[in-house]
Coordinates of C-alpha atoms and ligand atoms in Angstrom, one line a residue:
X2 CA -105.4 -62.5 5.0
X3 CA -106.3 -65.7 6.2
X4 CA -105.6 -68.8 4.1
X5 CA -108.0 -71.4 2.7
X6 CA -106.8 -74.5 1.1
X7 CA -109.3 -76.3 -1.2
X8 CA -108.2 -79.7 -2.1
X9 CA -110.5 -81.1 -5.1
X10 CA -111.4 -77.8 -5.8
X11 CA -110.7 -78.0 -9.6
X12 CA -114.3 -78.9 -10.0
X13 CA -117.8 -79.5 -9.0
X14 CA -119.0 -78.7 -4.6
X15 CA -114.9 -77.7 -4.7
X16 CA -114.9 -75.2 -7.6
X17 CA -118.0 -73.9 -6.1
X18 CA -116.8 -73.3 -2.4
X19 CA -113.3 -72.2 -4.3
X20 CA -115.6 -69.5 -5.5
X21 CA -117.4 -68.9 -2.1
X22 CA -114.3 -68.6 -0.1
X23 CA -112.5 -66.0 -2.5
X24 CA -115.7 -64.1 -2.1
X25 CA -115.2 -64.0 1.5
X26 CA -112.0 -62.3 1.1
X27 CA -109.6 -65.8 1.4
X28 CA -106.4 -66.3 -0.5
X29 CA -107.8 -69.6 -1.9
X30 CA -105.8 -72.2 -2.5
X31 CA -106.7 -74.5 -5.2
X32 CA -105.4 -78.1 -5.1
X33 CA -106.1 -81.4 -7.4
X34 CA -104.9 -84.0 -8.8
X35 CA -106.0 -82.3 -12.3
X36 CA -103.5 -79.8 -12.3
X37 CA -104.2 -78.3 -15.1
X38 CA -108.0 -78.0 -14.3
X39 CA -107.3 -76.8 -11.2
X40 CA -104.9 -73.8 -12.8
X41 CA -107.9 -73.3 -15.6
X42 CA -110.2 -72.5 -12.2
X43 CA -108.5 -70.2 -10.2
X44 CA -107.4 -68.3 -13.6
X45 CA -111.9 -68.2 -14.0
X46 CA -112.2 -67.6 -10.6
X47 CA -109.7 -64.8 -10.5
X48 CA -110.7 -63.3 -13.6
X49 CA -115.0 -63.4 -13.4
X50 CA -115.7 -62.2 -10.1
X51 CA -116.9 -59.0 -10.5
X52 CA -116.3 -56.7 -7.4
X53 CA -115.4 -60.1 -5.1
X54 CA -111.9 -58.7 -5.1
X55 CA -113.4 -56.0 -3.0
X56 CA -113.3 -58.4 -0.1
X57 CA -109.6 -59.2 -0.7
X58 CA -109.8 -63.1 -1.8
X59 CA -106.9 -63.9 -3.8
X60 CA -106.9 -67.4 -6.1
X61 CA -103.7 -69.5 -6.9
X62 CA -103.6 -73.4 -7.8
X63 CA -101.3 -75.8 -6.9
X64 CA -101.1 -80.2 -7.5
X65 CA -102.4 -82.0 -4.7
X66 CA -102.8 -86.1 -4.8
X67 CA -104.7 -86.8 -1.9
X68 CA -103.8 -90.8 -2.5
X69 CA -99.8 -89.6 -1.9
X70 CA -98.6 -88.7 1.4
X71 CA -95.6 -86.9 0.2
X72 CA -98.0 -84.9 -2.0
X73 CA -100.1 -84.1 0.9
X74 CA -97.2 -83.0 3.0
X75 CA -95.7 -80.7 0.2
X76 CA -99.2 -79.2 -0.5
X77 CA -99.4 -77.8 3.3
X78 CA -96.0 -76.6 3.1
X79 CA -95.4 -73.2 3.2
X80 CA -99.3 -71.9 3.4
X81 CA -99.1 -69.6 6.0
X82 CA -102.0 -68.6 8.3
X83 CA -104.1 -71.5 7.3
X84 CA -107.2 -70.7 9.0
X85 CA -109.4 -73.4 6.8
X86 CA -109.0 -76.6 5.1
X87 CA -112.1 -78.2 2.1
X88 CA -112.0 -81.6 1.3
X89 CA -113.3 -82.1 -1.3
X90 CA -111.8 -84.8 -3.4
X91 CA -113.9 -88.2 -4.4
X92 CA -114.8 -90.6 -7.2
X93 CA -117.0 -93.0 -7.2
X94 CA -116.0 -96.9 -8.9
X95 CA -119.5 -98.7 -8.9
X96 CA -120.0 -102.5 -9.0
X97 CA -121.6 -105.1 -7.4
X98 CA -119.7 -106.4 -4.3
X99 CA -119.6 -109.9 -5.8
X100 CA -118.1 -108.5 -9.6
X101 CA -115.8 -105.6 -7.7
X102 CA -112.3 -105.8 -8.8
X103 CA -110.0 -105.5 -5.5
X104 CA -108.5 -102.8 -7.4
X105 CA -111.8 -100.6 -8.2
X106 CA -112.5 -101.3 -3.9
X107 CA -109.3 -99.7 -3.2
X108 CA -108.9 -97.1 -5.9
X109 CA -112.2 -95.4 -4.1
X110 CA -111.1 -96.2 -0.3
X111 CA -107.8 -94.8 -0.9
X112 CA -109.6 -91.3 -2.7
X113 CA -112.2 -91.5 -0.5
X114 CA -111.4 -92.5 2.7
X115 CA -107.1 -92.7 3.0
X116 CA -107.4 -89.7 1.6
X117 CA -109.2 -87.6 3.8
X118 CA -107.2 -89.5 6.9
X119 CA -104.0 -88.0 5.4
X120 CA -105.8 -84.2 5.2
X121 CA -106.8 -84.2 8.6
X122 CA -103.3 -85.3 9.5
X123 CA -101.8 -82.3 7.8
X124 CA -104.3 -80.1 8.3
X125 CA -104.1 -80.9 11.8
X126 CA -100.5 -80.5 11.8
X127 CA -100.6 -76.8 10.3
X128 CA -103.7 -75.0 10.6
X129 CA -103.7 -72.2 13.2
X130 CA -105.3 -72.6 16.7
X131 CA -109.3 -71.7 16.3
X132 CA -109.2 -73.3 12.4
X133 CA -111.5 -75.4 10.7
X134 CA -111.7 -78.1 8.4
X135 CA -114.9 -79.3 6.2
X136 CA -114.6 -83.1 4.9
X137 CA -117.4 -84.1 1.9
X138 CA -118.7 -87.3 3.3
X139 CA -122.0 -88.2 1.6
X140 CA -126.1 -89.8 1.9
X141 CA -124.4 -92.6 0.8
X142 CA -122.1 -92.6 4.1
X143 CA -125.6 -93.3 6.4
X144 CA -128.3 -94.7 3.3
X145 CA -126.7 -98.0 1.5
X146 CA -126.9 -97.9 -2.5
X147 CA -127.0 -101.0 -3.7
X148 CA -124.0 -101.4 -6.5
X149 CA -122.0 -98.6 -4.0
X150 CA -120.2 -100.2 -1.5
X151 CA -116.8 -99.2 -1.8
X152 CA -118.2 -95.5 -2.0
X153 CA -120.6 -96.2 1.0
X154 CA -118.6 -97.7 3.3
X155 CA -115.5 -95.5 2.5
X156 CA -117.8 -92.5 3.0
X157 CA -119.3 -94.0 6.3
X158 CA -115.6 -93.9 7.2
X159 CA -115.3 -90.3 6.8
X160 CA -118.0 -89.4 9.1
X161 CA -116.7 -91.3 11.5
X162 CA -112.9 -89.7 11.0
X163 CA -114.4 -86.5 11.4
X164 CA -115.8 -87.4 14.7
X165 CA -112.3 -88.6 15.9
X166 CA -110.8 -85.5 14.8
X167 CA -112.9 -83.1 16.0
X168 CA -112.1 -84.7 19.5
X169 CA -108.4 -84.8 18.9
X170 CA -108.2 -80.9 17.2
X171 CA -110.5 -79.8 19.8
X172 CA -107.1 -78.6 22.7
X173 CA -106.3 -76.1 19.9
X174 CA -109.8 -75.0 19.3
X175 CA -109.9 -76.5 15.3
X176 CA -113.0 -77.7 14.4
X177 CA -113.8 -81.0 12.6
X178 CA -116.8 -81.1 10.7
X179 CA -118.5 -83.0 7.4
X180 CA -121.0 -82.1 4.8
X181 CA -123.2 -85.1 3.1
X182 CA -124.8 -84.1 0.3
X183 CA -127.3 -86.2 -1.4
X184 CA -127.4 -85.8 -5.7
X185 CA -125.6 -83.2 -6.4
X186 CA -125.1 -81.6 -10.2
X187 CA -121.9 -82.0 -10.7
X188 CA -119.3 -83.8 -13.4
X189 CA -119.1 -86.6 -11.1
X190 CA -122.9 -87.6 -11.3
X191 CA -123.0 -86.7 -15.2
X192 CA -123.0 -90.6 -15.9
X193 CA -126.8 -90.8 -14.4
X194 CA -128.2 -89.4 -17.0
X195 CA -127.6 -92.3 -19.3
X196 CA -129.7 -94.5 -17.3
X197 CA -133.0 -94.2 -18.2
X198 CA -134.9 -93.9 -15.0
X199 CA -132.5 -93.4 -12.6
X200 CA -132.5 -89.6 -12.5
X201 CA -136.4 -89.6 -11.5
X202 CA -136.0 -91.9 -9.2
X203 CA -133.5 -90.2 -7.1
X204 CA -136.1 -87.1 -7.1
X205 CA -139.2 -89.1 -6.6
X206 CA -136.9 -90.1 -3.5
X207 CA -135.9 -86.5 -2.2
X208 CA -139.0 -84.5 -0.5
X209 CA -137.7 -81.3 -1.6
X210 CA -137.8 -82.6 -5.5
X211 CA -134.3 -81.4 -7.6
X212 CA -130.8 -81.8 -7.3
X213 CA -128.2 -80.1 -5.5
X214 CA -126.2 -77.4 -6.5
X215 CA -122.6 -77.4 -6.0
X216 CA -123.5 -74.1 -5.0
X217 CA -126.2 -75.4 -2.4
X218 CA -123.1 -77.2 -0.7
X219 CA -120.6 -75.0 -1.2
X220 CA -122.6 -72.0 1.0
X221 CA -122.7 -74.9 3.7
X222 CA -119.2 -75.7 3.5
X223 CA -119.0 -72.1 4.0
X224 CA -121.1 -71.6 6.8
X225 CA -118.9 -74.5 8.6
X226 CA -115.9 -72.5 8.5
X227 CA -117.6 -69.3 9.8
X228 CA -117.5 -67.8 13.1
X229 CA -121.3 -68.5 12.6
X230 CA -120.6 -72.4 13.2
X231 CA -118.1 -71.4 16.2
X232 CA -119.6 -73.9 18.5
X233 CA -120.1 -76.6 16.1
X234 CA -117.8 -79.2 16.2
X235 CA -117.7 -83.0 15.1
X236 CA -121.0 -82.7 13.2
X237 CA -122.0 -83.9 9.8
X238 CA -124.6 -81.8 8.3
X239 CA -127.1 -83.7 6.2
X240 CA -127.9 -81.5 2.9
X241 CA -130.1 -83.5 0.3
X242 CA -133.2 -82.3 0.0
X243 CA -134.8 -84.9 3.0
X244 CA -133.6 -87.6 0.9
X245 CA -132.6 -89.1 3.6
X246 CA -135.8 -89.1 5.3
X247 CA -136.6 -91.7 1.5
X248 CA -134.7 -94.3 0.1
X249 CA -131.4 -95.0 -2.2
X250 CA -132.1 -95.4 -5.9
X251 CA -131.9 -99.1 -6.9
X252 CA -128.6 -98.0 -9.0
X253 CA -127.4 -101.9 -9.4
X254 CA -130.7 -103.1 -10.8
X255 CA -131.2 -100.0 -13.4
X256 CA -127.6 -100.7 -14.6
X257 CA -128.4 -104.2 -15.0
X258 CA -131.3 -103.6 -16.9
X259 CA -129.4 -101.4 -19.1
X260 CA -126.9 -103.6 -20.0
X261 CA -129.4 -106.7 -21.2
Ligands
NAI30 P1 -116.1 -83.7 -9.2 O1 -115.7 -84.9 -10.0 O2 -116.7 -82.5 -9.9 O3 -114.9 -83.1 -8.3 C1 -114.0 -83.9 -7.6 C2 -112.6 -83.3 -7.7 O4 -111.7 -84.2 -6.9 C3 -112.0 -83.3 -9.1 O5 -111.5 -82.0 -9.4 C4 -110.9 -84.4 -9.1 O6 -109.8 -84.1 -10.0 C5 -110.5 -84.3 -7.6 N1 -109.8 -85.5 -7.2 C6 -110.1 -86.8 -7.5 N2 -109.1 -87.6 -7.1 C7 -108.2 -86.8 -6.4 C8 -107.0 -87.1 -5.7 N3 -106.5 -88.3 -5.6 N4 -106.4 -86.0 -5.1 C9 -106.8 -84.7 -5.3 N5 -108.0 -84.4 -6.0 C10 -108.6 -85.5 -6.5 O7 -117.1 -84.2 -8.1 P2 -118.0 -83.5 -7.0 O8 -119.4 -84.0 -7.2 O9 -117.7 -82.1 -6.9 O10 -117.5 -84.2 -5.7 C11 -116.8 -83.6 -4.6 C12 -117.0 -84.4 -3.4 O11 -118.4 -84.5 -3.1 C13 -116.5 -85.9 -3.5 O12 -115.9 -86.2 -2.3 C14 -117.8 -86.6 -3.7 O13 -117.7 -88.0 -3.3 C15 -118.7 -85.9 -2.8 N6 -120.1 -86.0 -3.1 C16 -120.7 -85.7 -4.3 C17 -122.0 -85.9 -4.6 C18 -122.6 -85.5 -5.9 O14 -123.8 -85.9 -6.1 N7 -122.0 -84.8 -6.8 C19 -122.9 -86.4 -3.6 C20 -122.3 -86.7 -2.3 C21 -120.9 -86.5 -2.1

């Protein structure tokens, strides 16, 4: 049984390709920073599927700080027959670029976007010829969000690791390839609710008209690791409904307005 590591996979688009991947007969791998949320998810995973096990997934947890090389390190150690890696971990510290404390800037770049360098370097280091790896990037790593900068440019960083990957993995046949959702419902976008007006604006912006689904990304994030995406490599697949195709919600000025 081929392993599948999921870091950030305590919650939210990693919970939900957690799921996906068991279903598919993995032995997951769940790793956070939370680890205690990530032990209460592969004990739900484990337990809920109903006939899942059929495909032969198992579900284990394990702590992962992606902000920690030595934590990254120790989290590849030992996984045998890693045939896929998830990235999933993120937060988000908004703020206007001129109010940003240095520390909020590098709290999210080192999540964000150190983080997902040291991933690829392990996961580059151990997976087995012919693996794959899925980063989360985001909309906001191509559409600017006024209020988001650390988030944007740390995510516009990602797409363009995965790009260097993908041509540095390529001699062993792993594939390198992102995700970038658009609003997704997840516990990391909770918060939006308490603005009035934001929520509607971010669907008067996407053609399609609702959220995301962790589930909506988490079948893509699947797909990615398939044989089905076999010839896909170095891509970012954009997954938000054509908000894309619209403009960013003016977060900055809604926040504002809230605080007066
Ligand atoms: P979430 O908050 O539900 O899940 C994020 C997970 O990452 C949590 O379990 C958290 O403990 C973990 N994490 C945070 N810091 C970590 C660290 N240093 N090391 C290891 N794990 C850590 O959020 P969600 O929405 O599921 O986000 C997943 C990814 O999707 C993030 O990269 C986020 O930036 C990205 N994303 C989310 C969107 C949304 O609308 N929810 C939109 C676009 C991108």
């Amino acid at each position: 049984m081929s392993t599948a590591l999921v870091i950030g996979g305590a919650s939210g688009i990693g919970k939900a390709t957690a799921r996906e991947l068991y279903s598919a007969g993995h032995r997951v791998v769940i790793a956070d920073v939370d680890a205690e949320a990530a032990r209460t998810t592969a004990v739900e995973i484990g337990a809920g599927e109903a006939g899942a096990g059929d495909a032969g997934g198992t579900v284990e947890s394990i702590h992962l700080d992606v902000t920690d090389e030595s934590s990254v390190a120790a989290g590849f150690e030992g996984l045998d027959d890693l045939a896929v890696v998830v990235n999933c971990a993120g937060l988000s510290m908004p703020g206007a670029l001129i109010e940003l404390e240095l520390a909020a800037w590098r709290t999210t770049v080192d999540v964000c976007l150190t983080g997902t360098f040291l991933v690829l370097k392990h996961a580059g280091r151990r997976l087995i010829e012919g693996g794959s790896i899925v980063c989360v990037a985001s909309l906001n790593g191509r559409q600017p969000g006024a209020g988001m900068g650390s988030y944007c440019a740390a995510k516009a960083g990602v797409l363009m690791l995965v790009e260097v990957a993908a041509l540095e993995l390529a001699d062993r046949g792993i594939r390198v390839n992102a995700v970038s959702p658009g609003l997704v419902d997840t516990p990391l976008t909770a918060g939006i609710a308490y603005v009035p007006g934001l929520t509607e604006e971010y669907l008067e912006n996407t053609p399609l008209g609702r959220a995301g689904t962790p589930e909506d990304v988490a079948e893509t994030i699947t797909f990615l690791t398939s044989s089905a995406a076999g010839w896909m490599t170095g891509a970012a697949i954009d997954l938000n409904g054509g908000a894309h195709l619209k403009r960013y919600p003016d977060v900055l000025g809604r926040v504002r307005a809230l605080a007066q």
